[in-house]
Amino acid sequence: MRKIAIIGGGQAGLLLAFSLLENKYDVTLYVDRPADELLHGRMVSTTMFFANTLEFERKLGLNFWDGKAHHGQAIHVDFRGPDGSIALPLTGFLHENKGIAMDQRTKYQRWLEEYPRRGGKLVLQNVSPEDLEQIAAENDLTILAAGKGNITSLFKRNESRSVHQTPPRKLAAALVVGDDLCGPQSWQGQPSQTLHFNFVAGAGEYFSMPFYSHTHGPCRSFLFECVPNGPMDIFDDVSNGEEMMQRMKEAVAKVTPDQSFRMADNMELSDPNAWLKGAFRPEVRDPVATLANGAKIWGIGDTVIVNDPIAGQGANNATRMVEHYLQAILAHGDQAFSADWMQNVFEQFWNESGRYTTDFTNLLLNPPSESLLQVLGAASQNQVIADDFMGHFNNPRGFWPAVDGEAGAKEYLSRKEFQHAAA
Ligand SMILES: Cc1cc2nc3c(=O)[nH]c(=O)nc-3n(C[C@H](O)[C@H](O)[C@H](O)COP(=O)(O)OP(=O)(O)OC[C@H]3O[C@@H](n4cnc5c(N)ncnc54)[C@H](O)[C@@H]3O)c2cc1C
């Protein structure tokens, strides 16, 4: 039986561990925190999991929230000028691409409980680079899935694939409950269960979604993506949940003055730990790291491709990567897991999927080009285009050719089905 070690019990590490276990590999998963500590700790993200990710989890029997957590049915975006006025409103329905936005604390805790029940070996250890040498010596393959943990610095930044020198946004987020905030009609004027996005020129973006967390069940997430030194960059000195709520209300009123935000009057944090703030520099790293003793280890998920959350892709990208790595491992049979093999498997993933996710994310961080505005303008007038466009959040490769400059936008808009729908 081939021995595989995975370090990090997040979206990438857990899903790969369950998948390999199902395929009869001898898998050891190293986690730095016990499940309960994770559950009662600080919120880590406001993550939307799209349809393909949920399907992969369902196939592994890890879909414990089906029927409990509501699906986000549509995405509504208001593109706004610097004064907050709406220049372009757009709603796309997600249909078969819909997903669930839920608390990663809830998810990881339940999966961590499940893993040993299925026979998986779980080791509680904050793994150091020195530990990795020992682990790599004991296993046929060692995979680092440590997210944004410090240990990921073992993997070198790939300069040609990394466009950011500094964090492009400062992040502030919270989960809230309150009348009018949760449930089917939870945002003024929007169809039920809509993910509500605001892009405000010069200020950044804020996203609010129907959400699920273990503390309250249905709740609502807010994520503010603040352009550094812009008008929404007001969260730096926030030091507790109450201050976060106050600043969130200020930010909403400042950049989207038409949102009376009456529903904010009675809003509360879903639990005292349901808020976060911070900033990180997105980057792409080389997928193979060499340890001090010469051993080679492989990276997956945020460890090697970490993007800003603006496009809601980190966990979805990690899942696509797990699917890709799993197939490659299975196809490799009993052959040695060489550095060349690891590099090639990653390159294939990058070319087929990862680079589209990264490019699309980076594109959203910049003001929309003329050609993209043409596509978005057409989508605001034509529901078929709007639904098609929004559906590609499920797999960003599909945004091409629409986002690929003037020629790509033209090619996309000339599609037969759009012309037919418009006729
Ligand atoms: C505010 C915010 C909003 C987001 N929204 C979305 C979204 O809408 N959609 C989406 O797809 N993604 C979103 N993301 C990104 C998503 O959360 C991550 O990309 C995803 O969780 C990455 O999975 P991972 O397994 O690589 O890392 P993680 O999920 O971070 O898991 C890594 C694990 O490794 C552990 N670890 C670290 N170091 C060590 C060590 N030395 N030893 C042992 N264990 C270790 C960590 O504690 C952690 O449990 C968002 C992120 C943020 C911050």
PDB file of N, CA and C in Angstrom, residues 31-32 101 151 172 185 220 222 227 247 256 285 287:
ATOM      1  N   VAL A  31      -2.751  17.803  11.159  1.00  0.00           N
ATOM      2  CA  VAL A  31      -3.513  19.047  11.364  1.00  0.00           C
ATOM      3  C   VAL A  31      -2.943  19.798  12.562  1.00  0.00           C
ATOM      4  N   ASP A  32      -2.967  21.132  12.488  1.00  0.00           N
ATOM      5  CA  ASP A  32      -2.331  21.904  13.561  1.00  0.00           C
ATOM      6  C   ASP A  32      -3.277  22.264  14.699  1.00  0.00           C
ATOM      7  N   ALA A 101     -22.850  29.093   0.173  1.00  0.00           N
ATOM      8  CA  ALA A 101     -21.846  29.861   0.906  1.00  0.00           C
ATOM      9  C   ALA A 101     -21.902  29.409   2.359  1.00  0.00           C
ATOM     10  N   ILE A 151       4.665  28.004   6.790  1.00  0.00           N
ATOM     11  CA  ILE A 151       5.494  26.930   6.238  1.00  0.00           C
ATOM     12  C   ILE A 151       5.455  26.899   4.706  1.00  0.00           C
ATOM     13  N   ALA A 172     -12.050  42.898   5.110  1.00  0.00           N
ATOM     14  CA  ALA A 172     -12.782  42.938   6.386  1.00  0.00           C
ATOM     15  C   ALA A 172     -14.055  42.137   6.149  1.00  0.00           C
ATOM     16  N   GLN A 185     -36.315  36.522   1.484  1.00  0.00           N
ATOM     17  CA  GLN A 185     -36.371  37.882   0.914  1.00  0.00           C
ATOM     18  C   GLN A 185     -35.420  38.787   1.691  1.00  0.00           C
ATOM     19  N   ARG A 220     -25.974  35.788   7.211  1.00  0.00           N
ATOM     20  CA  ARG A 220     -25.548  36.564   6.031  1.00  0.00           C
ATOM     21  C   ARG A 220     -24.081  36.945   6.193  1.00  0.00           C
ATOM     22  N   PHE A 222     -20.781  39.319   5.048  1.00  0.00           N
ATOM     23  CA  PHE A 222     -20.322  40.556   4.402  1.00  0.00           C
ATOM     24  C   PHE A 222     -18.811  40.443   4.230  1.00  0.00           C
ATOM     25  N   VAL A 227      -9.799  49.013  -1.386  1.00  0.00           N
ATOM     26  CA  VAL A 227      -8.593  49.515  -2.059  1.00  0.00           C
ATOM     27  C   VAL A 227      -7.784  50.284  -1.007  1.00  0.00           C
ATOM     28  N   ARG A 247     -18.306  49.784  11.779  1.00  0.00           N
ATOM     29  CA  ARG A 247     -17.560  50.214  10.577  1.00  0.00           C
ATOM     30  C   ARG A 247     -18.210  49.684   9.299  1.00  0.00           C
ATOM     31  N   THR A 256     -22.347  53.017  -0.868  1.00  0.00           N
ATOM     32  CA  THR A 256     -23.598  52.682  -1.555  1.00  0.00           C
ATOM     33  C   THR A 256     -24.737  53.447  -0.871  1.00  0.00           C
ATOM     34  N   ARG A 285       3.222  29.965  -6.785  1.00  0.00           N
ATOM     35  CA  ARG A 285       4.543  29.461  -6.381  1.00  0.00           C
ATOM     36  C   ARG A 285       4.911  28.218  -7.201  1.00  0.00           C
ATOM     37  N   PRO A 287       5.582  24.444  -7.712  1.00  0.00           N
ATOM     38  CA  PRO A 287       4.826  23.391  -7.019  1.00  0.00           C
ATOM     39  C   PRO A 287       5.670  22.387  -6.250  1.00  0.00           C
TER      40      PRO A 287
END
